XYZ file of C-alpha atoms in Angstrom:
580
model
C 154.766 -57.904 -4.237
C 152.592 -58.438 -1.215
C 154.922 -58.980 1.165
C 157.504 -56.605 0.430
C 156.008 -53.516 -1.917
C 158.523 -51.702 -0.859
C 161.322 -53.792 -2.008
C 159.411 -54.235 -5.160
C 159.427 -50.768 -5.674
C 163.130 -50.210 -4.629
C 164.201 -52.291 -7.845
C 162.403 -49.344 -9.856
C 166.192 -47.479 -9.215
C 166.947 -49.267 -12.525
C 163.982 -47.444 -14.387
C 163.047 -44.663 -15.904
C 159.448 -41.950 -16.784
C 157.973 -42.931 -19.888
C 155.783 -40.598 -21.994
C 153.269 -42.534 -24.234
C 150.459 -40.728 -26.108
C 147.091 -41.428 -25.689
C 145.741 -41.603 -29.388
C 142.436 -39.805 -29.830
C 139.580 -42.136 -31.652
C 139.331 -40.555 -34.649
C 135.410 -39.747 -35.714
C 132.719 -41.596 -37.977
C 132.203 -40.359 -41.227
C 129.004 -40.896 -41.820
C 126.300 -40.481 -45.316
C 123.290 -38.506 -44.571
C 121.278 -41.491 -42.753
C 124.188 -41.640 -39.958
C 125.780 -45.206 -41.751
C 129.214 -45.344 -41.214
C 131.427 -44.798 -44.215
C 134.663 -44.468 -42.238
C 134.847 -45.559 -38.888
C 137.836 -46.674 -36.356
C 138.637 -49.971 -34.845
C 140.717 -50.911 -32.004
C 144.204 -51.227 -33.241
C 147.642 -51.453 -31.612
C 151.123 -49.999 -32.262
C 154.132 -52.263 -31.778
C 156.568 -50.518 -29.860
C 160.298 -51.490 -27.938
C 163.028 -50.279 -25.499
C 166.063 -50.772 -27.199
C 168.188 -51.155 -24.016
C 166.463 -53.762 -23.478
C 168.449 -55.475 -26.206
C 171.733 -55.230 -25.492
C 174.003 -57.840 -24.859
C 173.780 -56.846 -21.123
C 170.428 -56.873 -20.186
C 169.381 -59.347 -22.532
C 171.920 -61.460 -22.021
C 172.060 -62.533 -25.488
C 174.821 -61.059 -28.224
C 172.316 -61.043 -30.978
C 169.095 -60.614 -29.614
C 168.297 -57.397 -32.543
C 168.757 -59.727 -34.821
C 166.937 -62.757 -33.113
C 163.707 -60.726 -32.104
C 163.760 -59.477 -35.863
C 163.598 -62.488 -37.320
C 160.314 -63.502 -34.831
C 158.598 -60.652 -35.499
C 158.881 -60.126 -39.439
C 156.743 -62.613 -40.387
C 154.109 -61.706 -37.819
C 154.740 -57.813 -39.041
C 155.068 -58.088 -42.818
C 157.594 -56.435 -42.197
C 161.844 -56.591 -43.123
C 163.865 -58.156 -40.530
C 166.903 -56.176 -41.059
C 164.664 -53.370 -40.618
C 163.783 -54.455 -37.666
C 166.582 -55.333 -36.072
C 168.084 -51.905 -37.062
C 165.439 -50.268 -34.805
C 165.791 -52.828 -32.258
C 169.464 -51.965 -31.603
C 169.345 -48.314 -31.809
C 171.836 -46.792 -29.711
C 171.004 -44.916 -26.306
C 167.646 -45.051 -26.924
C 164.543 -46.338 -24.713
C 161.400 -46.319 -27.074
C 160.815 -47.180 -30.943
C 158.031 -47.822 -33.185
C 158.042 -51.337 -34.616
C 154.891 -51.231 -36.983
C 151.932 -49.187 -36.194
C 147.616 -50.032 -36.132
C 148.272 -53.436 -36.057
C 144.825 -55.710 -35.246
C 144.461 -56.992 -32.588
C 144.777 -60.600 -33.441
C 148.738 -59.441 -34.814
C 149.374 -58.156 -31.392
C 148.184 -61.494 -29.515
C 149.858 -63.255 -31.726
C 153.164 -61.660 -30.386
C 151.975 -61.734 -26.513
C 151.540 -65.253 -27.033
C 155.697 -65.986 -28.690
C 156.312 -63.510 -25.509
C 154.465 -65.644 -23.268
C 156.212 -68.928 -24.666
C 159.470 -67.307 -24.403
C 159.190 -66.233 -21.140
C 158.160 -69.252 -20.180
C 161.381 -70.768 -21.414
C 163.528 -68.424 -19.730
C 161.877 -68.811 -16.110
C 162.653 -72.422 -17.288
C 166.071 -71.768 -18.116
C 166.415 -69.623 -15.000
C 165.781 -72.358 -12.732
C 168.495 -74.494 -14.061
C 170.771 -71.610 -13.046
C 171.408 -71.067 -16.853
C 171.085 -67.281 -17.895
C 167.832 -67.342 -19.089
C 167.054 -65.438 -21.939
C 164.017 -63.798 -23.954
C 164.739 -62.208 -26.558
C 161.043 -60.391 -27.216
C 160.893 -59.466 -23.473
C 161.778 -55.293 -24.518
C 158.656 -55.786 -27.479
C 155.792 -53.689 -26.230
C 152.875 -51.971 -27.215
C 150.371 -48.794 -27.406
C 146.817 -48.837 -27.498
C 146.228 -47.012 -30.921
C 142.963 -47.192 -33.290
C 142.716 -48.196 -37.298
C 141.060 -46.644 -39.666
C 138.342 -48.912 -41.839
C 136.189 -48.126 -44.529
C 132.996 -50.162 -44.389
C 132.063 -50.283 -47.563
C 135.689 -50.497 -49.566
C 135.331 -48.475 -52.527
C 132.044 -46.481 -52.500
C 132.881 -42.973 -51.817
C 136.226 -43.170 -51.710
C 137.330 -40.671 -53.458
C 135.154 -38.137 -51.580
C 136.723 -40.020 -47.973
C 139.987 -39.517 -48.884
C 142.563 -41.861 -46.638
C 144.083 -42.162 -43.401
C 147.739 -42.012 -44.429
C 150.427 -43.674 -41.799
C 151.094 -41.470 -39.616
C 147.348 -41.269 -38.417
C 146.500 -38.242 -40.349
C 144.216 -37.561 -43.203
C 145.555 -37.907 -46.692
C 143.161 -36.846 -49.058
C 139.460 -35.721 -49.510
C 137.255 -35.355 -46.346
C 139.607 -36.851 -44.266
C 141.830 -34.355 -45.288
C 139.485 -31.327 -45.963
C 138.176 -31.855 -41.800
C 141.213 -33.837 -40.240
C 142.163 -31.308 -37.540
C 138.186 -31.839 -36.566
C 137.917 -35.485 -36.761
C 141.209 -36.375 -34.795
C 140.685 -35.311 -31.909
C 143.086 -34.326 -29.519
C 145.848 -36.913 -28.141
C 146.648 -37.311 -24.274
C 149.406 -38.594 -22.682
C 150.480 -40.798 -19.973
C 153.647 -40.891 -18.025
C 154.850 -43.757 -15.632
C 157.553 -45.701 -14.405
C 158.694 -48.824 -16.283
C 161.423 -51.529 -15.854
C 161.986 -54.122 -17.907
C 159.563 -53.456 -20.052
C 156.776 -53.226 -17.855
C 154.883 -50.635 -15.809
C 155.965 -50.332 -12.124
C 152.622 -49.743 -10.517
C 153.787 -48.730 -6.818
C 156.370 -45.558 -8.265
C 155.171 -42.404 -7.872
C 154.613 -39.668 -10.232
C 152.414 -41.290 -12.772
C 150.436 -37.965 -14.412
C 147.981 -38.725 -16.994
C 146.297 -36.196 -19.634
C 142.722 -37.994 -21.021
C 142.608 -38.058 -25.154
C 139.341 -35.993 -26.209
C 137.761 -37.980 -28.945
C 137.638 -36.276 -32.524
C 133.889 -35.207 -33.848
C 131.664 -37.166 -36.162
C 131.003 -35.662 -39.772
C 127.881 -36.280 -41.269
C 127.655 -35.890 -45.138
C 125.157 -35.435 -47.493
C 125.984 -38.255 -49.139
C 123.152 -40.914 -49.758
C 124.874 -44.159 -49.698
C 122.566 -46.196 -51.636
C 122.343 -43.503 -54.534
C 126.630 -44.034 -54.417
C 126.955 -47.206 -54.957
C 123.438 -46.586 -57.824
C 125.945 -43.940 -59.559
C 129.143 -45.779 -58.345
C 127.779 -48.757 -60.107
C 126.758 -47.251 -63.442
C 129.917 -44.872 -64.239
C 132.109 -47.741 -63.542
C 130.450 -50.534 -66.276
C 129.874 -47.444 -69.035
C 134.099 -46.694 -68.104
C 134.748 -50.060 -68.450
C 132.574 -50.815 -71.457
C 134.288 -47.928 -73.309
C 137.305 -48.799 -72.188
C 137.928 -44.652 -71.394
C 140.475 -43.176 -68.869
C 137.546 -42.041 -66.612
C 134.287 -41.045 -65.402
C 132.353 -39.269 -63.305
C 128.846 -39.055 -61.850
C 127.165 -35.896 -59.459
C 123.789 -36.278 -58.096
C 122.777 -33.015 -56.272
C 119.793 -32.325 -54.653
C 118.243 -29.104 -56.592
C 117.105 -27.328 -53.793
C 118.983 -27.364 -51.094
C 122.537 -27.673 -53.615
C 123.555 -30.716 -51.392
C 125.685 -33.512 -53.353
C 123.795 -37.072 -52.888
C 126.289 -38.500 -54.694
C 130.443 -37.999 -56.417
C 131.422 -41.363 -58.125
C 134.663 -41.570 -59.567
C 136.005 -44.322 -61.796
C 138.476 -46.230 -61.844
C 138.846 -45.723 -58.203
C 140.486 -47.400 -54.901
C 139.558 -48.919 -51.547
C 141.340 -46.886 -49.148
C 141.881 -49.822 -47.579
C 144.594 -50.671 -49.393
C 146.303 -47.833 -49.998
C 149.499 -49.808 -50.492
C 147.754 -51.437 -53.184
C 145.864 -48.451 -54.493
C 146.813 -46.844 -58.158
C 148.162 -44.057 -57.340
C 146.210 -42.435 -60.569
C 142.989 -43.092 -59.149
C 143.237 -41.642 -55.846
C 142.322 -38.551 -55.960
C 138.899 -37.340 -56.690
C 138.546 -36.619 -60.663
C 135.211 -34.809 -60.063
C 136.924 -31.846 -58.559
C 140.536 -32.106 -59.765
C 140.333 -32.857 -63.412
C 140.542 -29.499 -65.584
C 138.347 -30.069 -69.655
C 136.231 -28.566 -71.705
C 132.420 -28.817 -71.343
C 131.499 -28.943 -74.433
C 127.657 -28.547 -75.733
C 126.432 -29.032 -71.887
C 127.802 -25.163 -71.331
C 125.452 -24.355 -74.250
C 123.091 -23.992 -71.687
C 125.033 -21.049 -70.180
C 124.951 -18.849 -73.459
C 120.745 -20.065 -73.995
C 120.511 -18.428 -70.718
C 122.472 -15.183 -71.616
C 120.713 -14.604 -74.646
C 116.994 -14.919 -73.085
C 117.778 -12.966 -69.967
C 119.331 -10.481 -72.158
C 116.186 -10.791 -74.445
C 118.255 -11.060 -77.490
C 116.313 -13.901 -78.522
C 113.018 -16.295 -77.590
C 112.463 -19.718 -77.813
C 110.533 -19.387 -80.752
C 113.218 -16.761 -83.301
C 114.367 -18.213 -85.866
C 117.952 -19.207 -86.395
C 119.067 -20.516 -90.139
C 122.179 -22.545 -89.697
C 124.272 -23.210 -92.695
C 126.524 -26.126 -92.991
C 129.623 -23.923 -92.243
C 130.484 -20.794 -91.007
C 133.097 -18.760 -91.499
C 134.262 -16.166 -88.602
C 137.443 -14.438 -88.096
C 140.555 -16.641 -89.367
C 138.103 -20.090 -88.863
C 135.554 -21.832 -90.543
C 132.834 -23.440 -87.518
C 130.903 -26.420 -88.440
C 128.553 -28.595 -86.484
C 129.148 -32.680 -85.298
C 127.481 -33.513 -88.384
C 127.810 -32.345 -92.013
C 124.052 -31.031 -93.340
C 121.789 -28.746 -95.254
C 121.284 -25.239 -93.987
C 118.905 -26.001 -90.674
C 115.691 -23.864 -90.338
C 116.019 -23.914 -86.454
C 114.083 -22.346 -83.955
C 116.326 -21.310 -80.586
C 114.771 -24.000 -78.764
C 116.074 -26.359 -81.687
C 119.768 -25.021 -82.179
C 119.571 -25.772 -78.334
C 117.542 -29.610 -79.328
C 119.973 -30.165 -81.947
C 122.929 -28.690 -80.765
C 124.226 -26.875 -83.014
C 127.310 -24.680 -82.965
C 126.484 -22.251 -85.606
C 123.491 -21.980 -84.277
C 124.515 -21.215 -81.349
C 127.443 -18.714 -82.485
C 124.747 -16.955 -83.963
C 122.643 -16.615 -81.428
C 124.967 -15.352 -78.807
C 126.513 -12.585 -81.370
C 123.259 -10.664 -80.312
C 124.578 -9.895 -77.236
C 126.291 -6.672 -77.933
C 126.262 -4.538 -80.675
C 129.689 -5.679 -81.238
C 131.752 -8.813 -80.900
C 133.912 -7.615 -78.128
C 130.531 -6.344 -76.513
C 129.019 -9.688 -76.473
C 131.893 -11.851 -75.429
C 131.587 -9.931 -72.301
C 128.373 -10.058 -71.632
C 128.498 -13.973 -72.205
C 131.250 -13.763 -69.970
C 128.856 -11.966 -67.312
C 126.819 -15.660 -67.197
C 129.122 -17.778 -67.395
C 131.413 -16.375 -64.026
C 127.132 -15.879 -62.484
C 126.986 -19.469 -63.128
C 130.346 -19.909 -61.313
C 132.803 -21.487 -64.192
C 136.149 -19.893 -63.282
C 135.891 -19.910 -59.682
C 135.701 -22.497 -56.770
C 132.896 -24.469 -56.046
C 132.398 -23.589 -52.284
C 133.319 -27.314 -51.192
C 136.554 -26.284 -49.667
C 137.863 -29.837 -51.206
C 141.757 -30.377 -50.987
C 143.296 -30.053 -54.633
C 139.852 -28.789 -56.343
C 140.863 -27.022 -59.883
C 138.393 -23.633 -60.749
C 138.719 -24.402 -63.920
C 140.432 -21.793 -66.724
C 138.226 -19.076 -67.452
C 139.997 -15.886 -69.369
C 138.897 -12.774 -69.376
C 136.767 -11.748 -72.332
C 139.684 -8.920 -73.216
C 141.958 -11.805 -73.883
C 140.006 -14.500 -75.698
C 141.730 -14.977 -78.986
C 139.691 -15.002 -82.535
C 138.736 -18.380 -81.776
C 137.697 -18.404 -78.318
C 135.074 -15.882 -79.237
C 133.076 -18.353 -80.927
C 134.190 -21.368 -79.531
C 133.331 -20.531 -75.737
C 129.594 -19.928 -76.795
C 129.596 -23.879 -77.378
C 131.627 -24.828 -74.647
C 135.283 -25.084 -75.898
C 138.199 -22.799 -74.983
C 137.524 -22.658 -71.284
C 137.608 -25.490 -68.567
C 135.432 -26.730 -66.064
C 135.089 -29.569 -63.380
C 132.486 -32.097 -62.899
C 130.524 -30.144 -60.144
C 130.577 -26.681 -61.688
C 129.069 -27.791 -64.445
C 126.451 -29.839 -62.034
C 125.575 -26.760 -60.303
C 124.763 -24.998 -64.090
C 121.999 -27.747 -64.184
C 120.855 -27.219 -60.130
C 120.740 -23.367 -60.593
C 118.344 -23.609 -63.956
C 116.110 -26.063 -62.410
C 115.924 -24.250 -58.845
C 114.449 -21.604 -60.941
C 117.438 -19.425 -61.607
C 119.209 -18.932 -58.016
C 122.480 -21.141 -57.052
C 123.062 -22.279 -54.691
C 126.530 -23.392 -53.429
C 126.828 -27.660 -53.219
C 127.720 -29.278 -49.533
C 129.202 -32.016 -49.159
C 128.881 -32.013 -44.839
C 125.732 -31.672 -43.182
C 126.750 -31.207 -39.786
C 129.088 -32.755 -36.842
C 128.132 -34.533 -33.472
C 131.182 -33.698 -30.785
C 132.691 -35.460 -27.660
C 129.357 -34.191 -25.833
C 126.548 -35.872 -28.406
C 125.627 -32.578 -29.617
C 125.234 -32.012 -33.541
C 125.793 -28.946 -34.998
C 124.789 -28.165 -38.660
C 126.791 -27.012 -41.483
C 126.794 -23.464 -42.063
C 124.238 -22.494 -44.752
C 125.036 -22.287 -48.366
C 125.549 -18.921 -49.806
C 122.367 -18.574 -52.413
C 122.797 -16.089 -55.540
C 120.049 -15.081 -58.150
C 121.538 -15.899 -61.607
C 119.182 -15.799 -64.185
C 114.879 -14.985 -63.462
C 113.028 -17.381 -62.542
C 110.737 -16.531 -65.801
C 114.804 -17.732 -68.204
C 114.907 -20.585 -65.780
C 111.283 -21.837 -66.450
C 111.771 -21.371 -70.483
C 115.325 -23.135 -70.282
C 114.041 -25.556 -68.500
C 110.949 -26.397 -71.035
C 114.052 -26.088 -74.055
C 115.855 -28.506 -72.250
C 113.158 -31.060 -72.335
C 113.138 -30.670 -76.119
C 116.479 -32.308 -75.909
C 115.079 -35.229 -74.636
C 111.538 -35.748 -75.253
C 111.617 -34.427 -78.996
C 112.591 -37.167 -81.865
C 114.968 -33.912 -83.503
C 116.918 -33.846 -80.098
C 120.261 -35.502 -79.213
C 119.164 -36.966 -76.073
C 116.530 -39.471 -76.117
C 118.546 -41.856 -74.559
C 118.457 -39.985 -71.002
C 114.183 -40.887 -70.972
C 112.651 -41.942 -68.642
C 108.988 -43.469 -68.204
C 106.113 -41.401 -66.488
C 108.822 -38.513 -65.758
C 109.644 -35.447 -67.670
C 113.070 -35.180 -68.415
C 115.388 -32.132 -68.982
C 119.065 -32.786 -70.160
C 121.741 -31.902 -72.755
C 124.353 -33.660 -74.286
C 127.762 -33.121 -74.633
C 130.440 -34.266 -76.945
C 134.000 -31.931 -76.542
C 137.439 -32.118 -78.280
C 139.565 -33.338 -75.216
C 143.216 -32.346 -74.393
C 145.685 -34.913 -73.676
C 147.400 -33.979 -70.362
C 150.159 -35.845 -71.861
C 150.314 -34.231 -75.502
C 149.072 -31.063 -74.565
C 146.883 -31.332 -77.429
C 143.470 -32.150 -78.913
C 143.268 -35.865 -78.553
C 140.258 -37.774 -78.333
C 136.713 -36.767 -76.513
C 134.777 -36.231 -73.443
C 131.386 -37.315 -73.372
C 128.779 -35.769 -71.219
C 125.259 -34.959 -69.956
C 123.240 -33.138 -67.386
C 120.677 -32.808 -66.516
C 116.845 -32.559 -63.917
C 113.793 -33.909 -63.741
C 110.983 -33.998 -63.362
C 111.557 -31.136 -65.570
C 108.098 -29.076 -64.259
C 108.735 -29.645 -61.070
C 112.809 -30.380 -60.489
C 114.088 -32.037 -57.387
C 117.436 -33.868 -58.692
C 119.885 -33.100 -60.822
C 122.379 -35.340 -62.607
C 125.647 -34.945 -64.815
C 127.654 -37.880 -65.920
C 131.086 -37.152 -68.068
C 133.767 -39.484 -69.900
C 136.792 -38.607 -70.793
C 138.547 -40.735 -73.614
C 136.299 -43.373 -74.633
C 137.750 -45.728 -77.156
C 135.106 -48.047 -77.635
C 131.374 -47.755 -79.685
C 130.276 -44.385 -79.368
C 131.984 -41.289 -77.879
C 128.790 -38.860 -77.947
C 127.774 -37.892 -75.235
C 123.782 -38.686 -75.467
C 125.122 -42.396 -76.884
C 126.881 -43.239 -73.875
C 126.417 -40.352 -70.857
C 122.404 -40.242 -71.629
C 121.827 -43.722 -70.832
C 123.956 -43.485 -67.320
C 122.027 -40.849 -66.547
C 118.785 -42.296 -66.891
C 119.969 -45.474 -64.904
C 121.172 -43.390 -61.858
C 118.554 -40.403 -62.183
C 115.888 -42.923 -61.984
C 117.123 -44.899 -59.333
C 117.307 -41.294 -57.280
C 113.777 -40.856 -58.002
C 112.601 -43.893 -56.648
C 115.255 -43.902 -52.948
C 113.671 -40.679 -52.576
C 110.033 -41.106 -53.316
C 109.162 -38.595 -55.748
C 106.508 -38.908 -57.672
C 105.520 -38.182 -61.797
C 104.091 -35.192 -61.991
C 101.594 -36.108 -64.479
C 101.511 -32.993 -66.359
C 102.067 -33.166 -70.527
C 105.964 -31.539 -71.968
C 104.386 -28.013 -73.618
C 106.954 -29.386 -77.036
C 108.392 -25.923 -78.351
C 108.971 -25.660 -81.975
C 112.066 -27.249 -83.733
C 112.105 -25.293 -86.871
C 110.191 -23.490 -89.073
C 110.205 -23.253 -92.483
C 111.159 -20.983 -94.565
C 109.106 -18.238 -95.484
C 107.496 -18.240 -92.634
């Protein structure tokens, strides 16, 4: 070429100009500290020029089959499929495999070198010099890697075979993460680029933006471990834990079990590849009673000390309602109704929200809506369910009395956590957020838009509710004593709901849950746990979700270095003596 560059260029009469996509580097996804949760590494798309596998060009009658047999074990692909691609008629370009590691291309390159040397030696002996791998090429690409395996997989999602987000944040922010591909057009001949040919054009690729999540990797790890252990122990269908900063609405963890490894989509269970904490709709049970109590307190229909006589059975409409255990007539305060999680007591209390039952239904519905039930959470997460909350005028006779204690409506786990964040935040709901901001190719960080805020109940009502929720955990009459944390004041609520089996379309099994925040008198962290269809051991929320809550909350408090407040709890009365 140095002696006669013109002659070399003249040989390019047989070549053709090719346009090749220059893949943009996909942006990273990190946790709030900048630790990579999803990143990209160098990879190669293995391509070929089918024209070079024709008998005329390859000097072999079956070059596609020979090449396919050599490449199949390296690419872990079917030899017949590869041979079909290599034998595509009237084509100059085909993709054999995408996003292969540098090691794979190195194997192919070494093999190409061996066959090229054999062909040169054969030509020196006046033979045809067959090289069936001459037309195998590569294009630089990138491969998505998740350094922490299955950690936060439900949040992150995955990247599909086309290099696009196939779920989760990868899908939700695909355009920003993907960047813009470039293109290069150049002359090639015999599978090689012709360096002296004119007309090379290149449009550089624009890298994608890096995305910083609100997630704390360590808290996410603790939440994922705790829920996975309990789901396995209870032989449950699935479970989820959400950790939220009460002051900002930022989601610090959102863990699902079972999960999946986004590095191995082919080996993943399709039923575990979503984000069940946002995509499952289920009846919440007693954790939703806090909304009923908020309505009763805010409307001044009762106070924590109001006496509520709770019989063993309550006849309403065409049904007979009961609590989760048989009991003699209970003489409870409103605080005691919440502490002992009485369905009957909740029905009686919410009945005071209006002069008639339809009026009481409308008032309760308005609070359910203000707390965010029946609406998307604001995360804009793909596949998120808004739950089901019917208009009050359509409530059946049964729903009028079951909705106050959390049956007859459905929610997702993030909505449930948001209810408790609202109470912990002095009655102000902050839309939950998963994204803190993004960093573009210029290195400039752009914060995410501020979340919307709305006042749901007064600060006084929120404070009263917080004190009442402490009775659930702290009082010996409470149902959530397993959620206690030494030295910290804890507010929380248990839930055990009948569960609709999605396959059978009827009630079968239970949803166990626990929700709360700490420190109760100066809230910093909200934790919500739910387990679907536990089949071994207890199915009560206080028994199986209370310990998960305690474990995750304690870890989060230590991680964020939240000190105990040291103040003593108020200890509101739970019961009263008849005749008082």
